[in-house]
Tab-separated table of C-alpha atoms in Angstrom:
chain	number	residue	atom	x	y	z
P	1	LEU	CA	75.922	19.313	70.736
P	2	GLY	CA	79.854	19.510	70.181
P	3	HIS	CA	80.792	21.333	73.352
P	4	TRP	CA	79.971	17.911	75.228
P	5	PRO	CA	80.247	14.783	73.554
P	6	PRO	CA	77.074	12.859	72.174
P	7	VAL	CA	76.518	9.939	74.533
P	8	PHE	CA	74.107	11.540	76.913
P	9	TYR	CA	72.263	13.468	74.339
P	10	VAL	CA	71.796	10.324	72.612
P	11	LEU	CA	70.394	8.558	75.526
P	12	GLN	CA	68.172	11.616	76.188
P	13	ALA	CA	66.909	11.380	72.686
P	14	ILE	CA	66.248	7.508	73.107
P	15	TRP	CA	64.203	8.341	76.687
P	16	TYR	CA	62.178	11.495	74.577
P	17	LEU	CA	60.714	8.501	72.401
P	18	VAL	CA	59.358	6.700	75.169
P	19	PHE	CA	58.573	9.300	77.479
P	20	ALA	CA	57.496	12.859	76.091
P	21	PRO	CA	60.119	15.676	76.556
P	22	SER	CA	59.717	17.466	79.617
P	23	ARG	CA	61.364	18.712	82.805
P	24	TRP	CA	59.645	15.966	84.567
P	25	SER	CA	60.707	13.195	82.026
P	26	VAL	CA	64.530	14.224	82.244
P	27	LEU	CA	64.053	14.203	86.136
P	28	LEU	CA	62.753	10.742	85.992
P	29	LEU	CA	65.570	9.768	83.579
P	30	LEU	CA	68.209	11.135	86.168
P	31	ALA	CA	66.128	9.138	88.790
P	32	VAL	CA	66.359	6.190	87.089
P	33	LEU	CA	70.191	6.602	86.621
P	34	SER	CA	70.349	7.111	90.090
P	35	ALA	CA	68.782	4.122	91.025
P	36	VAL	CA	70.733	2.027	88.870
P	37	LEU	CA	74.255	3.612	90.296
P	38	ALA	CA	72.803	2.820	93.929
P	39	TRP	CA	71.647	-0.646	92.817
P	40	ILE	CA	75.453	-1.428	91.020
P	41	VAL	CA	76.952	-0.261	94.602
P	42	TRP	CA	74.662	-2.356	96.554
P	43	ARG	CA	75.353	-5.320	94.123
P	44	VAL	CA	79.215	-4.832	94.380
P	45	GLY	CA	79.129	-3.992	97.961
P	46	THR	CA	77.457	-7.298	99.028
P	47	ARG	CA	80.656	-9.049	97.628
P	48	ALA	CA	82.588	-7.611	100.457
P	49	VAL	CA	79.986	-6.691	103.381
P	50	ASP	CA	76.866	-7.813	104.679
P	51	TRP	CA	73.819	-6.909	102.203
P	52	ARG	CA	72.516	-4.517	104.759
P	53	LEU	CA	75.357	-2.450	105.150
P	54	SER	CA	75.781	-2.443	101.189
P	55	LEU	CA	72.230	-1.221	101.229
P	56	ALA	CA	73.034	1.519	103.684
P	57	PHE	CA	76.002	2.654	101.455
P	58	SER	CA	73.876	2.694	98.446
P	59	VAL	CA	70.959	4.649	100.834
P	60	LEU	CA	73.966	7.204	101.596
P	61	LEU	CA	75.107	7.445	98.005
P	62	LEU	CA	71.677	8.736	97.045
P	63	ALA	CA	71.107	10.868	100.125
P	64	LEU	CA	74.510	12.766	99.893
P	65	PRO	CA	74.115	16.268	98.946
P	66	LEU	CA	76.189	16.260	96.157
P	67	THR	CA	74.403	13.469	94.688
P	68	GLN	CA	71.048	15.001	95.110
P	69	SER	CA	72.289	18.332	93.184
P	70	LEU	CA	73.492	16.039	90.443
P	71	TYR	CA	70.194	14.190	89.895
P	72	SER	CA	68.091	17.380	90.221
P	73	VAL	CA	69.654	18.807	87.081
P	74	CYS	CA	70.185	17.889	83.887
P	75	MET	CA	73.744	16.803	83.797
P	76	ALA	CA	75.728	13.944	82.552
P	77	GLU	CA	77.495	13.206	85.846
P	78	ILE	CA	75.221	10.427	87.319
P	79	LEU	CA	75.407	8.477	83.717
P	80	LEU	CA	79.171	9.087	83.954
P	81	ALA	CA	79.564	7.641	87.604
P	82	THR	CA	77.723	4.729	86.671
P	83	LEU	CA	79.883	4.198	83.278
P	84	VAL	CA	83.087	4.645	84.989
P	85	LEU	CA	82.197	2.565	87.904
P	86	LEU	CA	81.330	-0.182	85.285
P	87	ALA	CA	84.169	0.204	83.287
P	88	ALA	CA	86.464	-0.163	86.332
P	89	LEU	CA	84.640	-3.068	87.607
P	90	ALA	CA	85.479	-4.687	84.155
P	91	TRP	CA	89.069	-3.903	84.340
P	92	GLY	CA	89.146	-5.519	87.792
P	93	ARG	CA	87.704	-9.027	85.942
P	94	TYR	CA	90.310	-8.565	83.351
P	95	LEU	CA	92.758	-8.327	85.836
P	96	ASP	CA	91.670	-11.549	87.512
P	97	ALA	CA	90.939	-13.390	84.361
P	98	PRO	CA	92.584	-11.644	81.249
P	99	SER	CA	90.524	-12.265	78.350
P	100	TRP	CA	89.272	-10.644	75.229
P	101	LYS	CA	85.699	-10.552	76.602
P	102	TRP	CA	86.825	-8.469	79.639
P	103	SER	CA	88.973	-6.320	77.673
P	104	LEU	CA	86.093	-5.811	74.851
P	105	ILE	CA	83.715	-4.720	78.077
P	106	PHE	CA	86.066	-2.408	79.468
P	107	SER	CA	86.927	-0.903	76.135
P	108	THR	CA	82.949	-0.330	75.547
P	109	LEU	CA	82.463	1.336	78.714
P	110	ALA	CA	85.725	3.399	78.536
P	111	VAL	CA	84.396	4.568	75.121
P	112	LEU	CA	81.058	5.453	76.319
P	113	SER	CA	82.326	7.312	79.300
P	114	ILE	CA	84.909	9.272	77.366
P	115	LEU	CA	82.010	10.042	74.680
P	116	THR	CA	79.951	11.232	77.976
P	117	LYS	CA	82.446	13.844	79.205
P	118	ALA	CA	85.650	14.651	78.544
P	119	ASN	CA	87.208	14.724	81.914
P	120	VAL	CA	86.795	11.052	82.027
P	121	LEU	CA	90.028	10.779	80.031
P	122	ALA	CA	91.387	10.248	83.467
P	123	LEU	CA	90.105	6.771	83.191
P	124	ALA	CA	93.411	6.337	81.033
P	125	LEU	CA	95.190	6.117	84.468
P	126	ILE	CA	93.257	2.803	85.599
P	127	LYS	CA	95.480	0.793	83.692
P	128	PRO	CA	99.126	2.041	84.838
P	129	ILE	CA	97.954	2.376	88.251
P	130	SER	CA	96.678	-1.331	88.268
P	131	PHE	CA	99.823	-2.575	87.017
P	132	LEU	CA	101.650	-0.699	89.728
P	133	ILE	CA	99.662	-2.198	92.315
P	134	SER	CA	99.286	-5.447	90.906
P	135	ARG	CA	102.798	-5.879	89.298
P	136	ARG	CA	101.368	-8.058	86.728
P	137	TRP	CA	103.697	-6.590	84.117
P	138	SER	CA	102.948	-9.703	81.999
P	139	LEU	CA	99.644	-8.707	80.910
P	140	LEU	CA	101.426	-5.924	78.487
P	141	LYS	CA	102.466	-8.806	76.401
P	142	LYS	CA	98.853	-9.864	75.472
P	143	ALA	CA	96.844	-8.232	72.462
P	144	SER	CA	93.599	-8.036	74.643
P	145	CYS	CA	95.613	-5.628	76.901
P	146	TRP	CA	96.048	-2.776	74.162
P	147	LEU	CA	92.358	-3.083	72.829
P	148	PRO	CA	91.015	-0.379	75.473
P	149	GLY	CA	93.410	2.025	74.177
P	150	LEU	CA	93.168	1.346	70.666
P	151	SER	CA	89.661	1.627	71.000
P	152	VAL	CA	89.552	4.746	72.667
P	153	ILE	CA	91.883	6.404	70.040
P	154	LEU	CA	90.166	5.193	67.232
P	155	LEU	CA	86.321	5.534	68.260
P	156	CYS	CA	86.905	9.083	70.634
P	157	GLY	CA	89.816	10.336	68.701
P	158	PRO	CA	87.659	11.513	66.022
P	159	TRP	CA	84.869	13.170	68.021
P	160	TYR	CA	87.679	15.360	69.896
P	161	ALA	CA	89.592	16.020	66.844
P	162	LEU	CA	86.407	17.270	65.427
P	163	THR	CA	85.127	19.569	68.411
P	164	LEU	CA	88.530	20.799	69.673
P	165	GLU	CA	87.968	24.205	67.866
P	166	MET	CA	84.583	24.322	69.891
P	167	LEU	CA	86.445	23.720	73.144
P	168	SER	CA	89.414	26.427	72.483
P	169	ASN	CA	86.532	29.039	71.766
P	170	GLY	CA	83.826	27.859	74.204
P	171	PRO	CA	82.903	29.567	77.514
P	172	LEU	CA	85.761	27.729	79.283
P	173	ALA	CA	88.338	29.117	77.092
P	174	ARG	CA	87.191	32.770	77.839
P	175	GLY	CA	87.966	32.581	81.433
P	176	PRO	CA	86.268	34.022	84.486
P	177	ARG	CA	85.437	37.374	82.968
P	178	PHE	CA	83.005	35.645	80.660
P	179	TRP	CA	81.074	34.347	83.406
P	180	TYR	CA	80.633	37.513	85.383
P	181	THR	CA	79.010	38.922	82.004
P	182	LEU	CA	76.325	35.961	82.013
P	183	SER	CA	75.177	36.869	85.763
């Protein structure tokens, strides 16, 4: 704990309160998270295409070798994909109908995503790219538009400030030679 942010660990801990900690238990957690992701893809897809085609996309998502490899090992990527997809959908809703509600939902999902894994900091690009595409520059005048950035700085910033040294001294910082010594 510390090298990776805490959200996935907290979710596992809650899961282990209900189901005993074991290899099968964590695989069940990952299967449930994968099913949730597939359901969200199906649900969103039904808005654009026939439900059967959307179901085929969801099944295809679960059948992809990359997805299978992610839900067969204890990694945060399936949770991360779910949170990022939900965050992107919330931001889309905010763009359609700017309100504090959708800004808060996006902020919460963005914070949870960033506190699941650091590479999701790329989620910060969703706002500028969406403004460039939609040309809705007037939204920048709304206070609700700035809530997500402020939330991320205030809630995620302290975690990354406290764990920065762990990241700079961890295995990733040691370079490829370190990995060869492990095998």
